[in-house]
Amino acid sequence: MQLRAVRGMKDILPEQVRLWHRLERAFCDVVRLYGYEEVRTPLLEATQLFVRQIGEDTDVVEKEMYSFERHGDALTVRPEGTAGAARAYVQHSVYAREPVTRWYYLGPMFRAERPAKGRYRQFFQAGCEHLGDPGPLADAEMIHMTAQILARVGIEDVAIHINSLGSGDMRERYRAALRDHFTPLRASLSADSQRRLETNPLRILDSKAAADRAAVAGAPSILDLLEPADAEHFATLRRYLDRLGIDYVVDGRLVRGLDYYTRTLFELKTRSGELGSQDALLGGGRYDGMVRSLGGPEVPAIGFAMGLERILSLMAEPEAMAGPDCYLAPLGEAARAELLSLGTELRRRGIRCEVDGRGLSLRAMLRRANAMDSRLCALLGEDELAQGVLTVKDLNARQQDEIRLDDAAERIADRLGRPPAAMPSPLPARNTDDPDG
Ligand code: AMP
């Protein structure tokens, strides 16, 4: 039987990775402008971290985590990045060194969801965590920043949804209000939502089931229940977003699937319709209680994560990778050894080249150089080697001439219009036992 990638997990082949690099670069370029620095935390964390932070009654914890036991430790492959980042922040007492921390991360996350278009079991997220600032300016800037990341890769047709979940026991009070609203409508709800009514009625608001739509549309908005300080935070956030010229939708039923959120919540969705129901490109919100609950001091925080696959599916196809600058075609063993050295010398100058060591015929190598769309092809046979010359073909201009072998690297660099010595040599020039060369 042929082995295949695990269901819901994808190989990303080099021609696709090009597009990934473009998105990752756009993300890094934008967030660095705001002062974010990369953090790398382990893929595995104690299961308890996610159970406590994400919440026991969430879909993620209830049925999507890849959890296992090894040597007596209960471990989980991370389903998201915020809990691990906050754990690292507390573990290393980062709050004691700096009042404000801005971290970004990028990497795979794992959730055993039912695979669908735009929904995978291994997917990549890029995200930011901004700790130590209670907002709402931080909130407005983060929302603005996420829109700019998308704009950098050509995605502008997005709807920005915002909401506030309040603070303190607001979530509990909202749960009770939802229970009061949904209980009389129980019979009309989907089976899942009838169960959620007992465990976590907030999750009914996230339901994609058609049966739940009418009941959800009539549900109370949390915004009507906010305490004055939370309402003020939200009003100020809206004022800042207006000042930044950002269009947004106030969506009092936006809850998102994780329990740790407080106050500001946001989600950016594509309006193009291409992604169907998986239209959320990124989401985030405040988690003012997390650092405290992990054993740290009271540190407010806000973060977001964007799903790279969904964004990539909206980006234009990448251009094909350009061929090498120079293809090195040796005929015979002595020529092979000579071009092995020349290849090293060219790369030291920042020239992309490939040496073909397969012992092919001249015709086969020329065909290969053309197929790769190399700019130059350098041919070395026994006669040329005896005369100390190298034949260089310009495959676009269809010209060829001979250059001296002893300064071939410099001549080739000239021809490619490269500055001299673009790269420092990573290796000693000669292999010798004498430390003085
Ligand atoms: P979350 O961590 O659930 O707040 O999700 C943040 C973003 O990650 C979403 O807006 C999606 O873009 C992406 N995402 C979440 N789950 C998946 C998944 N199973 N497959 C692909 N992308 C996902």
Short mmCIF file of C-alpha atoms and ligand atoms in Angstrom, two decimals:
data_model
loop_
_atom_site.label_atom_id
_atom_site.label_comp_id
_atom_site.label_asym_id
_atom_site.label_seq_id
_atom_site.Cartn_x
_atom_site.Cartn_y
_atom_site.Cartn_z
CA MET A 1 0.00 0.00 0.00
CA GLN A 2 1.26 3.46 -0.85
CA LEU A 3 1.56 5.71 2.17
CA ARG A 4 -0.05 9.11 1.90
CA ALA A 5 -0.07 12.28 3.98
CA VAL A 6 -2.42 12.10 6.97
CA ARG A 7 -6.00 13.19 6.24
CA GLY A 8 -6.42 16.94 6.62
CA MET A 9 -2.67 17.58 6.33
CA LYS A 10 -0.98 18.81 3.20
CA ASP A 11 2.41 18.73 1.59
CA ILE A 12 3.52 22.14 0.42
CA LEU A 13 5.73 21.71 -2.62
CA PRO A 14 8.40 24.22 -3.64
CA GLU A 15 6.33 25.93 -6.34
CA GLN A 16 3.72 26.68 -3.66
CA VAL A 17 6.27 27.61 -1.02
CA ARG A 18 7.17 30.62 -3.19
CA LEU A 19 3.74 32.06 -2.52
CA TRP A 20 4.04 31.18 1.18
CA HIS A 21 7.28 33.14 1.38
CA ARG A 22 5.57 36.16 -0.12
CA LEU A 23 2.82 36.07 2.48
CA GLU A 24 5.21 35.40 5.36
CA ARG A 25 7.42 38.26 4.24
CA ALA A 26 4.43 40.62 3.98
CA PHE A 27 3.36 39.61 7.49
CA CYS A 28 6.85 40.08 8.98
CA ASP A 29 7.45 43.37 7.17
CA VAL A 30 4.24 44.90 8.49
CA VAL A 31 4.42 43.64 12.08
CA ARG A 32 8.06 44.66 12.45
CA LEU A 33 7.02 48.21 11.59
CA TYR A 34 4.93 48.06 14.75
CA GLY A 35 7.81 46.72 16.85
CA TYR A 36 6.95 43.02 16.99
CA GLU A 37 9.73 40.47 17.44
CA GLU A 38 9.54 36.77 16.75
CA VAL A 39 9.06 34.22 19.52
CA ARG A 40 9.35 30.47 18.99
CA THR A 41 7.68 28.16 21.48
CA PRO A 42 7.40 24.34 21.43
CA LEU A 43 4.79 22.51 19.38
CA LEU A 44 3.99 20.41 22.44
CA GLU A 45 2.59 21.85 25.64
CA ALA A 46 1.02 20.38 28.75
CA THR A 47 -2.58 19.49 27.92
CA GLN A 48 -3.73 21.44 30.97
CA LEU A 49 -2.52 24.69 29.41
CA PHE A 50 -5.07 24.46 26.62
CA VAL A 51 -7.84 22.95 28.73
CA ARG A 52 -7.61 25.84 31.19
CA GLN A 53 -7.04 28.71 28.76
CA ILE A 54 -9.14 27.76 25.75
CA GLY A 55 -11.90 26.34 27.94
CA GLU A 56 -13.29 22.91 28.61
CA ASP A 57 -16.56 23.45 26.77
CA THR A 58 -15.07 24.69 23.52
CA ASP A 59 -14.97 22.63 20.32
CA VAL A 60 -11.18 22.79 20.30
CA VAL A 61 -10.74 21.22 23.73
CA GLU A 62 -13.75 18.95 23.59
CA LYS A 63 -12.93 17.12 20.38
CA GLU A 64 -10.14 18.62 18.31
CA MET A 65 -6.93 18.34 20.29
CA TYR A 66 -4.21 15.86 19.44
CA SER A 67 -3.44 14.77 22.97
CA PHE A 68 -1.42 11.84 24.24
CA GLU A 69 0.51 10.65 27.21
CA ARG A 70 4.24 10.01 27.19
CA HIS A 71 6.39 9.11 30.22
CA GLY A 72 3.54 10.10 32.49
CA ASP A 73 3.05 13.59 31.01
CA ALA A 74 -0.24 14.58 29.39
CA LEU A 75 0.77 16.46 26.25
CA THR A 76 -1.05 18.20 23.39
CA VAL A 77 0.18 19.33 20.01
CA ARG A 78 -0.67 23.01 20.03
CA PRO A 79 -4.04 23.90 18.48
CA GLU A 80 -3.24 27.64 18.61
CA GLY A 81 -0.38 29.95 19.52
CA THR A 82 -1.60 32.36 22.19
CA ALA A 83 -1.63 30.04 25.21
CA GLY A 84 1.95 28.88 24.57
CA ALA A 85 3.20 32.44 24.05
CA ALA A 86 1.53 33.61 27.27
CA ARG A 87 2.95 30.59 29.11
CA ALA A 88 6.46 31.51 27.90
CA TYR A 89 5.88 35.15 28.85
CA VAL A 90 5.06 34.14 32.42
CA GLN A 91 7.71 31.41 32.68
CA HIS A 92 10.50 33.82 31.73
CA SER A 93 9.09 36.73 33.80
CA VAL A 94 9.19 38.92 30.73
CA TYR A 95 6.83 41.37 32.48
CA ALA A 96 9.59 42.11 35.00
CA ARG A 97 11.99 43.22 32.25
CA GLU A 98 9.74 45.33 30.04
CA PRO A 99 6.41 47.06 30.52
CA VAL A 100 5.18 46.31 27.03
CA THR A 101 5.95 43.21 24.99
CA ARG A 102 5.23 42.65 21.33
CA TRP A 103 5.75 39.14 20.02
CA TYR A 104 4.90 37.50 16.74
CA TYR A 105 4.98 33.83 15.76
CA LEU A 106 4.50 31.74 12.69
CA GLY A 107 4.01 28.01 12.48
CA PRO A 108 1.76 24.98 12.21
CA MET A 109 -1.24 24.38 14.47
CA PHE A 110 -3.14 21.12 14.84
CA ARG A 111 -6.86 20.53 15.27
CA ALA A 112 -8.69 17.33 14.49
CA GLU A 113 -11.55 19.11 12.73
CA ARG A 114 -13.60 17.63 9.93
CA PRO A 115 -11.50 18.52 6.88
CA ALA A 116 -13.14 20.80 4.31
CA LYS A 117 -12.07 23.49 1.90
CA GLY A 118 -10.18 26.01 4.03
CA ARG A 119 -10.29 23.75 7.09
CA TYR A 120 -7.39 21.42 7.76
CA ARG A 121 -6.00 19.36 10.62
CA GLN A 122 -2.57 20.87 10.25
CA PHE A 123 -2.76 24.52 9.24
CA PHE A 124 -0.41 27.44 9.61
CA GLN A 125 -1.01 30.55 11.61
CA ALA A 126 0.90 33.77 11.84
CA GLY A 127 -0.04 35.80 14.86
CA CYS A 128 0.89 38.62 17.21
CA GLU A 129 0.62 39.05 20.96
CA HIS A 130 0.77 42.53 22.46
CA LEU A 131 1.12 42.34 26.24
CA GLY A 132 1.13 45.09 28.82
CA ASP A 133 -1.16 47.63 27.17
CA PRO A 134 -4.80 47.82 28.27
CA GLY A 135 -5.92 49.47 25.00
CA PRO A 136 -8.06 50.62 23.29
CA LEU A 137 -5.39 52.32 21.18
CA ALA A 138 -3.51 49.01 21.08
CA ASP A 139 -6.73 47.33 19.91
CA ALA A 140 -7.29 49.85 17.11
CA GLU A 141 -3.69 49.62 15.94
CA MET A 142 -3.78 45.84 15.89
CA ILE A 143 -6.95 45.77 13.81
CA HIS A 144 -5.46 48.34 11.44
CA MET A 145 -2.24 46.32 11.22
CA THR A 146 -4.08 43.13 10.23
CA ALA A 147 -5.89 44.94 7.41
CA GLN A 148 -2.53 46.22 6.18
CA ILE A 149 -1.03 42.74 6.12
CA LEU A 150 -3.87 41.56 3.91
CA ALA A 151 -3.63 44.66 1.71
CA ARG A 152 0.08 43.96 1.16
CA VAL A 153 -0.77 40.70 -0.51
CA GLY A 154 -3.57 42.25 -2.55
CA ILE A 155 -6.56 41.30 -0.38
CA GLU A 156 -8.67 44.38 0.21
CA ASP A 157 -12.21 43.12 -0.11
CA VAL A 158 -12.59 42.27 3.57
CA ALA A 159 -15.20 42.98 6.21
CA ILE A 160 -13.89 43.88 9.66
CA HIS A 161 -16.21 42.66 12.40
CA ILE A 162 -15.78 43.91 15.95
CA ASN A 163 -17.48 43.17 19.23
CA SER A 164 -16.84 43.42 22.95
CA LEU A 165 -17.20 40.56 25.39
CA GLY A 166 -16.92 42.82 28.40
CA SER A 167 -14.97 41.79 31.45
CA GLY A 168 -15.41 40.21 34.86
CA ASP A 169 -18.46 37.98 34.99
CA MET A 170 -19.95 39.44 31.82
CA ARG A 171 -19.47 36.20 29.91
CA GLU A 172 -21.44 34.32 32.58
CA ARG A 173 -24.21 36.89 32.54
CA TYR A 174 -24.37 36.77 28.74
CA ARG A 175 -24.51 32.98 28.89
CA ALA A 176 -27.50 33.22 31.18
CA ALA A 177 -29.18 35.74 28.85
CA LEU A 178 -28.63 33.43 25.89
CA ARG A 179 -29.97 30.47 27.83
CA ASP A 180 -33.13 32.46 28.57
CA HIS A 181 -33.44 33.35 24.90
CA PHE A 182 -32.78 29.90 23.42
CA THR A 183 -34.59 27.70 25.93
CA PRO A 184 -38.12 28.44 24.63
CA LEU A 185 -36.78 27.85 21.07
CA ARG A 186 -35.09 24.59 21.99
CA ALA A 187 -37.16 22.36 19.70
CA SER A 188 -36.21 24.40 16.62
CA LEU A 189 -32.45 24.15 17.28
CA SER A 190 -30.05 21.66 15.70
CA ALA A 191 -29.11 18.66 17.81
CA ASP A 192 -25.65 20.14 18.41
CA SER A 193 -27.09 23.42 19.61
CA GLN A 194 -29.56 21.70 21.92
CA ARG A 195 -26.54 20.15 23.58
CA ARG A 196 -24.69 23.47 23.60
CA LEU A 197 -27.64 25.02 25.38
CA GLU A 198 -26.59 23.00 28.41
CA THR A 199 -22.80 23.19 28.06
CA ASN A 200 -22.02 26.55 26.47
CA PRO A 201 -24.80 28.57 24.82
CA LEU A 202 -22.22 31.06 23.47
CA ARG A 203 -21.29 28.41 20.95
CA ILE A 204 -24.78 28.44 19.45
CA LEU A 205 -23.93 31.89 18.08
CA ASP A 206 -21.07 30.30 16.08
CA SER A 207 -23.32 27.59 14.66
CA LYS A 208 -23.29 27.19 10.91
CA ALA A 209 -26.42 24.98 10.94
CA ALA A 210 -29.36 26.37 8.93
CA ALA A 211 -31.81 25.28 11.65
CA ASP A 212 -30.16 27.64 14.16
CA ARG A 213 -30.13 30.72 11.99
CA ALA A 214 -33.49 32.24 12.93
CA ALA A 215 -32.98 31.73 16.66
CA VAL A 216 -29.46 33.21 16.47
CA ALA A 217 -30.68 36.26 14.54
CA GLY A 218 -33.03 37.14 17.38
CA ALA A 219 -30.52 36.52 20.16
CA PRO A 220 -29.65 39.38 22.52
CA SER A 221 -26.51 41.38 21.75
CA ILE A 222 -23.85 41.41 24.42
CA LEU A 223 -23.25 45.07 23.65
CA ASP A 224 -26.58 45.94 25.29
CA LEU A 225 -25.40 44.38 28.53
CA LEU A 226 -21.89 45.90 28.86
CA GLU A 227 -20.78 47.60 32.08
CA PRO A 228 -19.93 51.32 31.70
CA ALA A 229 -16.12 50.84 31.71
CA ASP A 230 -16.32 48.14 29.04
CA ALA A 231 -18.75 50.19 26.97
CA GLU A 232 -16.37 53.15 27.21
CA HIS A 233 -13.44 50.99 26.05
CA PHE A 234 -15.47 49.85 23.06
CA ALA A 235 -16.65 53.38 22.21
CA THR A 236 -13.06 54.64 22.30
CA LEU A 237 -11.91 51.78 20.09
CA ARG A 238 -14.60 52.75 17.57
CA ARG A 239 -13.48 56.38 17.70
CA TYR A 240 -9.87 55.36 16.96
CA LEU A 241 -10.94 53.11 14.11
CA ASP A 242 -12.92 56.01 12.66
CA ARG A 243 -9.88 58.22 13.00
CA LEU A 244 -7.82 55.61 11.08
CA GLY A 245 -10.46 55.63 8.35
CA ILE A 246 -11.31 51.96 8.85
CA ASP A 247 -14.70 50.61 7.86
CA TYR A 248 -16.01 48.07 10.32
CA VAL A 249 -19.16 46.21 11.24
CA VAL A 250 -20.28 46.11 14.88
CA ASP A 251 -21.37 42.52 15.35
CA GLY A 252 -22.85 41.92 18.80
CA ARG A 253 -23.07 38.19 18.16
CA LEU A 254 -19.42 37.63 17.27
CA VAL A 255 -18.03 35.33 19.98
CA ARG A 256 -15.26 33.20 18.40
CA GLY A 257 -14.55 29.71 19.63
CA LEU A 258 -12.09 30.25 22.50
CA ASP A 259 -12.99 31.06 26.09
CA TYR A 260 -10.11 33.34 27.01
CA TYR A 261 -11.33 36.49 25.32
CA THR A 262 -12.30 39.64 27.22
CA ARG A 263 -13.47 43.00 25.89
CA THR A 264 -12.40 43.61 22.27
CA LEU A 265 -12.97 40.84 19.76
CA PHE A 266 -12.44 41.10 16.01
CA GLU A 267 -12.50 39.04 12.87
CA LEU A 268 -11.62 39.86 9.26
CA LYS A 269 -13.66 38.00 6.68
CA THR A 270 -13.32 37.89 2.94
CA ARG A 271 -16.29 39.17 0.99
CA SER A 272 -15.29 37.39 -2.22
CA GLY A 273 -17.40 34.29 -1.44
CA GLU A 274 -14.61 31.97 -2.66
CA LEU A 275 -14.08 30.42 0.76
CA GLY A 276 -17.71 29.57 1.47
CA SER A 277 -18.39 29.24 5.17
CA GLN A 278 -14.64 29.22 6.04
CA ASP A 279 -14.50 32.93 5.28
CA ALA A 280 -12.67 34.08 8.44
CA LEU A 281 -9.15 35.05 7.37
CA LEU A 282 -8.01 36.07 10.81
CA GLY A 283 -9.36 36.72 14.24
CA GLY A 284 -8.25 37.98 17.58
CA GLY A 285 -9.12 39.76 20.72
CA ARG A 286 -8.15 40.76 24.23
CA TYR A 287 -7.26 38.20 26.83
CA ASP A 288 -6.73 40.40 29.86
CA GLY A 289 -7.03 37.52 32.34
CA MET A 290 -4.66 34.97 30.86
CA VAL A 291 -1.29 36.07 32.27
CA ARG A 292 -2.78 36.23 35.75
CA SER A 293 -4.38 32.83 35.44
CA LEU A 294 -1.00 31.38 34.40
CA GLY A 295 0.55 32.59 37.64
CA GLY A 296 1.85 35.96 36.44
CA PRO A 297 0.76 39.44 37.52
CA GLU A 298 -2.24 41.32 36.15
CA VAL A 299 -1.08 42.06 32.58
CA PRO A 300 -3.61 43.04 29.92
CA ALA A 301 -3.04 41.63 26.45
CA ILE A 302 -4.44 41.44 22.95
CA GLY A 303 -3.56 39.18 20.05
CA PHE A 304 -4.67 37.79 16.73
CA ALA A 305 -3.91 34.84 14.47
CA MET A 306 -4.37 34.54 10.76
CA GLY A 307 -4.78 31.30 8.86
CA LEU A 308 -2.18 31.25 6.09
CA GLU A 309 -3.90 28.65 3.86
CA ARG A 310 -7.09 30.69 3.61
CA ILE A 311 -5.21 33.85 2.74
CA LEU A 312 -3.01 32.03 0.22
CA SER A 313 -6.05 30.68 -1.58
CA LEU A 314 -7.04 34.29 -2.30
CA MET A 315 -3.61 35.40 -3.52
CA ALA A 316 -2.60 35.51 -7.17
CA GLU A 317 -0.44 32.68 -8.53
CA PRO A 318 3.28 33.25 -8.12
CA GLU A 319 5.63 33.73 -11.02
CA ALA A 320 7.71 30.70 -11.86
CA MET A 321 11.10 30.72 -10.17
CA ALA A 322 13.78 32.10 -12.48
CA GLY A 323 16.33 29.59 -13.78
CA PRO A 324 19.91 29.63 -12.47
CA ASP A 325 22.30 32.39 -13.49
CA CYS A 326 24.76 29.88 -14.81
CA TYR A 327 24.59 26.19 -15.61
CA LEU A 328 27.96 24.45 -15.45
CA ALA A 329 28.35 21.59 -17.95
CA PRO A 330 31.49 19.47 -17.63
CA LEU A 331 32.52 16.74 -20.10
CA GLY A 332 34.79 14.20 -18.43
CA GLU A 333 36.11 13.70 -14.93
CA ALA A 334 38.86 16.35 -14.97
CA ALA A 335 36.34 18.98 -16.15
CA ARG A 336 33.90 17.91 -13.46
CA ALA A 337 36.44 18.54 -10.72
CA GLU A 338 37.34 21.91 -12.27
CA LEU A 339 33.70 23.06 -12.42
CA LEU A 340 33.09 21.85 -8.88
CA SER A 341 35.55 24.55 -7.80
CA LEU A 342 34.20 27.14 -10.22
CA GLY A 343 30.67 26.58 -8.87
CA THR A 344 31.89 27.33 -5.33
CA GLU A 345 33.67 30.43 -6.53
CA LEU A 346 30.57 31.70 -8.38
CA ARG A 347 28.28 31.16 -5.40
CA ARG A 348 30.73 33.06 -3.23
CA ARG A 349 29.97 35.99 -5.52
CA GLY A 350 26.24 35.53 -5.07
CA ILE A 351 25.73 33.85 -8.44
CA ARG A 352 23.12 31.08 -8.55
CA CYS A 353 24.58 28.13 -10.40
CA GLU A 354 24.22 24.40 -10.77
CA VAL A 355 26.95 21.92 -11.70
CA ASP A 356 25.68 18.93 -13.66
CA GLY A 357 27.72 16.00 -12.40
CA ARG A 358 25.69 13.26 -14.05
CA GLY A 359 28.11 12.62 -16.93
CA LEU A 360 25.62 13.55 -19.67
CA SER A 361 26.46 14.27 -23.31
CA LEU A 362 26.99 17.83 -24.49
CA ARG A 363 23.63 17.85 -26.27
CA ALA A 364 21.76 16.59 -23.24
CA MET A 365 23.35 19.24 -21.03
CA LEU A 366 22.52 22.06 -23.45
CA ARG A 367 18.96 20.85 -23.57
CA ARG A 368 18.83 20.86 -19.78
CA ALA A 369 20.32 24.39 -19.57
CA ASN A 370 17.66 25.64 -21.98
CA ALA A 371 14.85 23.81 -20.19
CA MET A 372 15.88 25.42 -16.89
CA ASP A 373 16.01 28.82 -18.55
CA SER A 374 19.53 29.43 -17.31
CA ARG A 375 21.01 32.73 -18.43
CA LEU A 376 24.46 31.35 -19.12
CA CYS A 377 25.82 27.90 -19.79
CA ALA A 378 29.52 27.26 -19.21
CA LEU A 379 30.93 24.25 -21.08
CA LEU A 380 34.20 22.58 -20.27
CA GLY A 381 35.56 19.65 -22.30
CA GLU A 382 38.98 18.02 -22.40
CA ASP A 383 40.31 20.22 -25.23
CA GLU A 384 39.23 23.39 -23.50
CA LEU A 385 40.73 22.23 -20.24
CA ALA A 386 44.06 21.58 -21.99
CA GLN A 387 43.98 25.14 -23.39
CA GLY A 388 42.87 26.67 -20.07
CA VAL A 389 39.63 28.10 -21.48
CA LEU A 390 35.91 27.78 -20.84
CA THR A 391 33.10 28.18 -23.41
CA VAL A 392 30.34 30.46 -22.17
CA LYS A 393 27.02 30.51 -23.98
CA ASP A 394 24.50 33.27 -23.44
CA LEU A 395 21.30 31.34 -23.93
CA ASN A 396 19.10 34.39 -24.50
CA ALA A 397 21.39 36.28 -26.86
CA ARG A 398 22.41 32.99 -28.51
CA GLN A 399 26.07 34.01 -28.44
CA GLN A 400 29.07 32.12 -27.25
CA ASP A 401 32.71 32.81 -26.68
CA GLU A 402 35.71 31.52 -24.81
CA ILE A 403 37.03 32.99 -21.59
CA ARG A 404 40.18 32.14 -19.65
CA LEU A 405 39.65 29.51 -17.00
CA ASP A 406 41.84 31.22 -14.42
CA ASP A 407 39.59 34.25 -14.07
CA ALA A 408 36.35 32.61 -15.20
CA ALA A 409 34.37 33.53 -12.08
CA GLU A 410 35.10 37.21 -12.51
CA ARG A 411 34.26 37.18 -16.21
CA ILE A 412 31.00 35.36 -15.60
CA ALA A 413 30.12 37.81 -12.84
CA ASP A 414 30.85 40.70 -15.24
CA ARG A 415 28.63 39.19 -17.83
CA LEU A 416 25.79 38.84 -15.33
CA GLY A 417 26.31 42.40 -14.18
CA ARG A 418 27.04 41.33 -10.57
CA PRO A 419 28.99 43.38 -8.08
CA PRO A 420 32.21 41.63 -7.08
CA ALA A 421 32.15 39.29 -4.07
CA ALA A 422 28.48 39.66 -3.18
CA MET A 423 28.74 37.03 -0.46
CA PRO A 424 31.43 36.35 2.12
CA SER A 425 33.04 32.97 1.76
CA PRO A 426 31.51 30.51 4.22
CA LEU A 427 34.44 28.10 3.79
CA PRO A 428 38.20 28.43 4.00
CA ALA A 429 39.65 28.99 0.55
CA ARG A 430 41.82 25.90 0.71
CA ASN A 431 41.69 22.71 2.64
CA THR A 432 44.95 22.66 4.53
CA ASP A 433 46.34 21.56 7.86
CA ASP A 434 48.45 24.65 8.15
CA PRO A 435 46.49 27.22 10.20
CA ASP A 436 48.33 30.04 8.42
CA GLY A 437 47.27 28.69 5.06
P1 AMP B 1 -8.67 30.74 15.75
O1 AMP B 1 -7.32 30.31 16.25
O2 AMP B 1 -9.70 29.66 15.84
O3 AMP B 1 -9.10 32.04 16.34
O4 AMP B 1 -8.50 30.98 14.19
C1 AMP B 1 -7.76 32.03 13.63
C2 AMP B 1 -7.64 31.81 12.14
O5 AMP B 1 -6.96 30.59 11.89
C3 AMP B 1 -8.97 31.62 11.42
O6 AMP B 1 -9.50 32.85 11.05
C4 AMP B 1 -8.56 30.82 10.21
O7 AMP B 1 -8.04 31.66 9.21
C5 AMP B 1 -7.45 29.96 10.73
N1 AMP B 1 -7.93 28.60 11.06
C6 AMP B 1 -8.49 28.17 12.21
N2 AMP B 1 -8.75 26.86 12.17
C7 AMP B 1 -8.35 26.43 10.95
C8 AMP B 1 -8.34 25.16 10.28
N3 AMP B 1 -8.78 24.05 10.85
N4 AMP B 1 -7.84 25.11 9.01
C9 AMP B 1 -7.36 26.22 8.42
N5 AMP B 1 -7.34 27.44 9.00
C10 AMP B 1 -7.83 27.54 10.24
#
